[in-house]
Amino acid sequence: MEKGVQRWVVDISKWDPSPNDFCFALSLLPQHQRSFVTRFVRMEDRKRALVSRLLQYALVHEVLGIPFDEITINRTFEGKPYLENDNAGLEFPNFNFNVSHHGDYVAIASEPFCLVGLDIVSYDIPPKVTVLEFIQNFSSYFSSLEWDNIVNAGSCDGILAEFYRYWCLKEAYVKAIGSGLAYGLDKVEFHHTRWTNISVKINWEDTREWRFWLFELGKGHWASIARGHPRSATVSYRKTLKGSEFNLEEYHKGLHLPNVDFVSRTVEELISVLHGEAHNIPGDKRNT
């Protein structure tokens, strides 16, 4: 099952496509996916949306071996993407993935068994706002212990870093279960040892059903990964999974699969994967 544990990241600041190059990359996506990219006005937002979808199709194709024209990716009511195909194979009994983007980075993470949540943060704040003014807007999302750790983290840079690390973990948890809502996040309390051995209390109770990791991506960006039990998923997202109840041995095998580092991919690599696949589709008109 270890092949199903993937972490890919793209630095979109290194991709400066011409209008023709952008349109070509967009044409590689199925027709119904393109409107999710072109609805954005700013080119930077369009780039993030496009690369997010290129990552999804390329990862599913490379990991599961599903031909490009047979990949069906939809979204739940809350907006979480999922693979609708039934041919993921017995090797990956609950294959699922999650995407995130912020600042210069777009990333994807997948798991073969457990839920996966991914979030990226960039350490920045709106102009003309102090760090303390900025974080105060989010105080209700943190437990008293977390908030004390944040405001007592030292310098303004230290406070901002502490804030974003906690926020990143909370977002990864929310995205893993597929809720799309931040309500009640003050009851999701994180504990750590210098940001390793990260654990969580949910409704003030210890849980052993989740594992979390933080990664420094560079240029003031961090990413977090959440891995948890499938039965924690929201009702709508649980319906997209092959199963949510497993015996203890199966579950522990999935929960304790080795975590992996992020692999840097380029937009050109993703285009090459999907372009080659599209050319192998008889009668395909995407690239004409």
Tab-separated table of C-alpha atoms in Angstrom:
chain	number	residue	atom	x	y	z
A	1	MET	CA	0.000	0.000	0.000
A	2	GLU	CA	2.972	2.331	0.410
A	3	LYS	CA	2.804	3.424	-3.244
A	4	GLY	CA	-0.519	5.044	-2.409
A	5	VAL	CA	1.203	7.477	-0.004
A	6	GLN	CA	2.228	10.359	-2.242
A	7	ARG	CA	3.198	13.998	-1.611
A	8	TRP	CA	3.795	16.241	-4.639
A	9	VAL	CA	4.409	19.996	-4.675
A	10	VAL	CA	4.770	22.554	-7.482
A	11	ASP	CA	6.364	25.995	-7.156
A	12	ILE	CA	4.182	28.002	-9.532
A	13	SER	CA	6.451	31.064	-9.284
A	14	LYS	CA	8.769	29.157	-11.623
A	15	TRP	CA	6.061	28.835	-14.296
A	16	ASP	CA	5.421	31.954	-16.374
A	17	PRO	CA	3.374	30.685	-19.315
A	18	SER	CA	2.530	32.674	-22.409
A	19	PRO	CA	-1.211	32.942	-23.188
A	20	ASN	CA	-0.809	30.125	-25.722
A	21	ASP	CA	1.056	27.902	-23.257
A	22	PHE	CA	-1.594	28.457	-20.610
A	23	CYS	CA	-4.417	27.649	-23.043
A	24	PHE	CA	-2.608	24.489	-24.122
A	25	ALA	CA	-2.232	23.300	-20.535
A	26	LEU	CA	-5.881	24.124	-19.867
A	27	SER	CA	-6.938	22.136	-22.943
A	28	LEU	CA	-5.508	18.977	-21.388
A	29	LEU	CA	-8.251	18.990	-18.748
A	30	PRO	CA	-11.692	17.526	-19.410
A	31	GLN	CA	-14.115	20.170	-20.621
A	32	HIS	CA	-16.157	20.311	-17.419
A	33	GLN	CA	-13.031	21.075	-15.351
A	34	ARG	CA	-11.928	24.119	-17.363
A	35	SER	CA	-14.622	26.467	-16.078
A	36	PHE	CA	-13.301	25.988	-12.538
A	37	VAL	CA	-10.073	27.592	-13.769
A	38	THR	CA	-11.379	30.341	-16.053
A	39	ARG	CA	-13.869	31.668	-13.462
A	40	PHE	CA	-10.923	33.395	-11.763
A	41	VAL	CA	-9.946	36.855	-12.990
A	42	ARG	CA	-6.348	37.112	-11.739
A	43	MET	CA	-3.783	35.046	-13.634
A	44	GLU	CA	-2.110	33.909	-10.397
A	45	ASP	CA	-5.419	32.440	-9.208
A	46	ARG	CA	-5.958	30.774	-12.582
A	47	LYS	CA	-2.483	29.248	-12.391
A	48	ARG	CA	-3.163	27.809	-8.937
A	49	ALA	CA	-6.522	26.353	-10.004
A	50	LEU	CA	-5.062	24.866	-13.196
A	51	VAL	CA	-2.016	23.316	-11.519
A	52	SER	CA	-4.226	21.901	-8.765
A	53	ARG	CA	-6.218	19.988	-11.358
A	54	LEU	CA	-3.182	18.929	-13.367
A	55	LEU	CA	-1.754	17.453	-10.161
A	56	GLN	CA	-4.925	15.494	-9.481
A	57	TYR	CA	-5.124	13.873	-12.914
A	58	ALA	CA	-1.380	13.212	-13.156
A	59	LEU	CA	-1.192	11.613	-9.694
A	60	VAL	CA	-4.220	9.389	-10.236
A	61	HIS	CA	-2.829	8.275	-13.591
A	62	GLU	CA	0.706	7.585	-12.318
A	63	VAL	CA	-0.258	5.887	-9.041
A	64	LEU	CA	-3.324	3.921	-10.087
A	65	GLY	CA	-2.550	3.462	-13.763
A	66	ILE	CA	-6.019	4.592	-14.823
A	67	PRO	CA	-6.055	5.880	-18.425
A	68	PHE	CA	-6.536	9.634	-18.570
A	69	ASP	CA	-9.853	9.450	-20.425
A	70	GLU	CA	-11.260	7.089	-17.768
A	71	ILE	CA	-10.427	9.276	-14.754
A	72	THR	CA	-13.511	10.859	-13.185
A	73	ILE	CA	-12.898	13.444	-10.473
A	74	ASN	CA	-15.842	15.136	-8.816
A	75	ARG	CA	-16.430	17.190	-5.680
A	76	THR	CA	-18.655	16.680	-2.674
A	77	PHE	CA	-21.268	19.245	-1.688
A	78	GLU	CA	-18.689	20.760	0.666
A	79	GLY	CA	-16.138	21.002	-2.146
A	80	LYS	CA	-13.720	18.145	-1.421
A	81	PRO	CA	-12.425	16.459	-4.596
A	82	TYR	CA	-12.697	12.698	-4.878
A	83	LEU	CA	-12.068	9.951	-7.397
A	84	GLU	CA	-15.277	8.415	-8.666
A	85	ASN	CA	-13.666	5.457	-10.437
A	86	ASP	CA	-14.273	2.000	-9.018
A	87	ASN	CA	-11.091	0.529	-10.489
A	88	ALA	CA	-8.545	1.819	-7.964
A	89	GLY	CA	-7.656	-1.797	-7.220
A	90	LEU	CA	-7.529	-3.938	-4.101
A	91	GLU	CA	-4.027	-2.661	-3.343
A	92	PHE	CA	-5.577	0.701	-2.399
A	93	PRO	CA	-8.823	-0.101	-0.555
A	94	ASN	CA	-9.706	3.552	0.142
A	95	PHE	CA	-7.595	5.665	-2.200
A	96	ASN	CA	-8.235	9.374	-1.618
A	97	PHE	CA	-6.352	12.631	-2.073
A	98	ASN	CA	-6.429	16.273	-1.094
A	99	VAL	CA	-5.014	19.437	-2.654
A	100	SER	CA	-4.020	22.839	-1.330
A	101	HIS	CA	-2.437	26.040	-2.560
A	102	HIS	CA	-1.231	29.250	-0.990
A	103	GLY	CA	1.349	31.765	-2.145
A	104	ASP	CA	3.920	30.156	-4.449
A	105	TYR	CA	2.993	26.518	-3.879
A	106	VAL	CA	0.354	24.063	-5.026
A	107	ALA	CA	0.449	20.535	-3.596
A	108	ILE	CA	-1.365	17.212	-3.478
A	109	ALA	CA	-1.270	14.353	-0.965
A	110	SER	CA	-2.798	10.892	-1.245
A	111	GLU	CA	-3.439	7.937	1.042
A	112	PRO	CA	-4.448	4.370	0.144
A	113	PHE	CA	-6.486	3.655	3.278
A	114	CYS	CA	-6.902	6.508	5.785
A	115	LEU	CA	-8.389	9.936	5.209
A	116	VAL	CA	-5.880	12.545	4.107
A	117	GLY	CA	-5.999	16.296	4.579
A	118	LEU	CA	-3.475	18.798	3.257
A	119	ASP	CA	-3.036	22.498	3.888
A	120	ILE	CA	-0.422	25.046	2.837
A	121	VAL	CA	0.123	28.386	4.530
A	122	SER	CA	2.268	31.362	3.625
A	123	TYR	CA	3.455	33.534	6.495
A	124	ASP	CA	1.942	36.833	5.410
A	125	ILE	CA	-0.660	39.292	6.650
A	126	PRO	CA	-2.702	42.036	4.970
A	127	PRO	CA	-0.939	45.402	4.568
A	128	LYS	CA	-1.345	48.087	7.237
A	129	VAL	CA	-2.327	45.498	9.867
A	130	THR	CA	-0.165	44.445	12.788
A	131	VAL	CA	0.428	40.786	13.590
A	132	LEU	CA	-1.590	41.000	16.799
A	133	GLU	CA	-4.478	42.749	15.033
A	134	PHE	CA	-4.471	40.100	12.325
A	135	ILE	CA	-4.438	37.016	14.544
A	136	GLN	CA	-7.053	38.467	16.903
A	137	ASN	CA	-9.642	37.930	14.147
A	138	PHE	CA	-9.143	34.169	14.530
A	139	SER	CA	-8.924	33.811	18.307
A	140	SER	CA	-12.240	31.934	18.559
A	141	TYR	CA	-10.822	29.042	16.510
A	142	PHE	CA	-8.185	28.155	19.113
A	143	SER	CA	-8.345	26.544	22.527
A	144	SER	CA	-7.110	28.607	25.467
A	145	LEU	CA	-3.928	26.502	25.576
A	146	GLU	CA	-3.209	27.042	21.887
A	147	TRP	CA	-3.943	30.754	22.108
A	148	ASP	CA	-1.603	31.162	25.071
A	149	ASN	CA	1.135	29.387	23.120
A	150	ILE	CA	0.578	31.693	20.152
A	151	VAL	CA	0.553	35.057	21.915
A	152	ASN	CA	3.510	34.082	24.105
A	153	ALA	CA	5.694	32.908	21.226
A	154	GLY	CA	8.039	35.902	21.503
A	155	SER	CA	8.646	38.258	18.605
A	156	CYS	CA	6.012	39.216	16.043
A	157	ASP	CA	7.587	36.781	13.593
A	158	GLY	CA	7.484	34.041	16.235
A	159	ILE	CA	3.840	34.758	17.019
A	160	LEU	CA	2.896	34.675	13.328
A	161	ALA	CA	4.771	31.406	12.779
A	162	GLU	CA	3.112	29.793	15.802
A	163	PHE	CA	-0.307	30.989	14.649
A	164	TYR	CA	0.101	29.617	11.125
A	165	ARG	CA	1.400	26.236	12.278
A	166	TYR	CA	-1.654	25.687	14.455
A	167	TRP	CA	-3.938	27.037	11.735
A	168	CYS	CA	-2.351	24.794	9.114
A	169	LEU	CA	-2.972	21.681	11.235
A	170	LYS	CA	-6.580	22.621	11.924
A	171	GLU	CA	-7.235	23.199	8.230
A	172	ALA	CA	-5.683	19.842	7.327
A	173	TYR	CA	-7.990	18.121	9.828
A	174	VAL	CA	-11.083	19.893	8.481
A	175	LYS	CA	-10.124	19.050	4.900
A	176	ALA	CA	-9.426	15.412	5.767
A	177	ILE	CA	-12.917	14.818	7.129
A	178	GLY	CA	-14.436	16.804	4.251
A	179	SER	CA	-16.502	19.218	6.321
A	180	GLY	CA	-15.449	22.452	4.637
A	181	LEU	CA	-16.376	24.294	7.845
A	182	ALA	CA	-14.180	25.750	10.553
A	183	TYR	CA	-16.935	25.703	13.206
A	184	GLY	CA	-15.856	24.143	16.489
A	185	LEU	CA	-12.134	24.227	15.762
A	186	ASP	CA	-11.453	25.495	19.275
A	187	LYS	CA	-12.411	21.967	20.376
A	188	VAL	CA	-9.724	20.466	18.110
A	189	GLU	CA	-6.637	21.045	20.233
A	190	PHE	CA	-3.132	20.192	19.069
A	191	HIS	CA	-0.216	19.110	21.228
A	192	HIS	CA	3.374	18.697	20.093
A	193	THR	CA	7.013	18.482	21.068
A	194	ARG	CA	8.696	21.305	19.170
A	195	TRP	CA	6.262	20.582	16.334
A	196	THR	CA	7.088	16.880	16.178
A	197	ASN	CA	5.094	13.991	17.678
A	198	ILE	CA	1.948	15.988	16.972
A	199	SER	CA	-1.262	14.702	18.570
A	200	VAL	CA	-4.785	16.030	18.882
A	201	LYS	CA	-7.579	16.184	21.428
A	202	ILE	CA	-11.093	16.367	19.984
A	203	ASN	CA	-13.744	17.667	22.359
A	204	TRP	CA	-11.028	17.532	25.046
A	205	GLU	CA	-10.538	13.785	24.611
A	206	ASP	CA	-7.289	12.177	23.459
A	207	THR	CA	-7.599	10.336	20.177
A	208	ARG	CA	-5.200	7.810	18.708
A	209	GLU	CA	-7.021	7.747	15.387
A	210	TRP	CA	-5.078	10.630	13.842
A	211	ARG	CA	-1.497	11.419	12.859
A	212	PHE	CA	-0.143	14.797	11.742
A	213	TRP	CA	3.026	16.144	10.154
A	214	LEU	CA	4.403	19.603	9.358
A	215	PHE	CA	6.756	20.333	6.466
A	216	GLU	CA	8.726	23.492	5.728
A	217	LEU	CA	8.455	24.140	1.988
A	218	GLY	CA	10.647	27.241	1.861
A	219	LYS	CA	10.104	30.943	1.186
A	220	GLY	CA	7.960	31.289	4.305
A	221	HIS	CA	5.575	28.439	3.417
A	222	TRP	CA	4.582	25.419	5.513
A	223	ALA	CA	2.454	22.393	4.696
A	224	SER	CA	0.598	20.057	7.049
A	225	ILE	CA	-0.669	16.528	6.511
A	226	ALA	CA	-3.509	14.914	8.460
A	227	ARG	CA	-4.093	11.153	8.351
A	228	GLY	CA	-7.156	9.733	10.112
A	229	HIS	CA	-9.760	6.999	10.409
A	230	PRO	CA	-12.251	6.842	7.502
A	231	ARG	CA	-15.203	6.731	9.886
A	232	SER	CA	-14.395	10.337	10.881
A	233	ALA	CA	-15.461	11.560	7.443
A	234	THR	CA	-18.586	13.637	6.980
A	235	VAL	CA	-21.631	11.798	5.661
A	236	SER	CA	-21.299	13.177	2.140
A	237	TYR	CA	-17.594	12.380	1.903
A	238	ARG	CA	-17.970	8.938	3.484
A	239	LYS	CA	-20.274	7.997	0.608
A	240	THR	CA	-17.375	8.481	-1.823
A	241	LEU	CA	-15.128	6.020	0.036
A	242	LYS	CA	-15.060	2.303	-0.539
A	243	GLY	CA	-15.292	1.672	3.179
A	244	SER	CA	-15.322	3.437	6.521
A	245	GLU	CA	-15.277	0.486	8.933
A	246	PHE	CA	-12.217	-1.750	9.107
A	247	ASN	CA	-10.860	-4.139	11.673
A	248	LEU	CA	-8.192	-2.884	14.058
A	249	GLU	CA	-5.334	-4.619	12.260
A	250	GLU	CA	-6.269	-3.153	8.876
A	251	TYR	CA	-6.723	0.308	10.317
A	252	HIS	CA	-3.422	0.349	12.198
A	253	LYS	CA	-1.614	-0.814	9.088
A	254	GLY	CA	-2.988	2.176	7.194
A	255	LEU	CA	-2.471	4.666	10.023
A	256	HIS	CA	1.165	3.707	10.530
A	257	LEU	CA	2.286	3.542	6.920
A	258	PRO	CA	5.571	5.459	6.535
A	259	ASN	CA	5.054	9.128	5.814
A	260	VAL	CA	7.048	10.514	2.876
A	261	ASP	CA	8.593	13.856	2.007
A	262	PHE	CA	7.166	16.112	-0.651
A	263	VAL	CA	8.495	15.508	-4.155
A	264	SER	CA	8.981	18.631	-6.239
A	265	ARG	CA	7.256	18.447	-9.611
A	266	THR	CA	7.200	21.004	-12.400
A	267	VAL	CA	4.233	22.092	-14.472
A	268	GLU	CA	6.123	20.918	-17.543
A	269	GLU	CA	6.354	17.401	-16.077
A	270	LEU	CA	2.611	17.306	-15.391
A	271	ILE	CA	1.842	18.551	-18.888
A	272	SER	CA	4.130	15.885	-20.351
A	273	VAL	CA	2.313	13.134	-18.446
A	274	LEU	CA	-1.146	14.273	-19.478
A	275	HIS	CA	-0.203	15.326	-23.007
A	276	GLY	CA	1.249	11.910	-23.724
A	277	GLU	CA	-1.865	10.248	-22.356
A	278	ALA	CA	-4.195	12.486	-24.342
A	279	HIS	CA	-2.373	11.623	-27.567
A	280	ASN	CA	-3.073	7.960	-26.852
A	281	ILE	CA	-6.833	8.512	-26.695
A	282	PRO	CA	-8.425	7.506	-30.024
A	283	GLY	CA	-10.423	10.332	-31.538
A	284	ASP	CA	-9.503	12.767	-28.752
A	285	LYS	CA	-9.922	16.416	-29.783
A	286	ARG	CA	-8.491	18.119	-26.708
A	287	ASN	CA	-5.237	19.123	-28.399
A	288	THR	CA	-6.495	20.112	-31.846
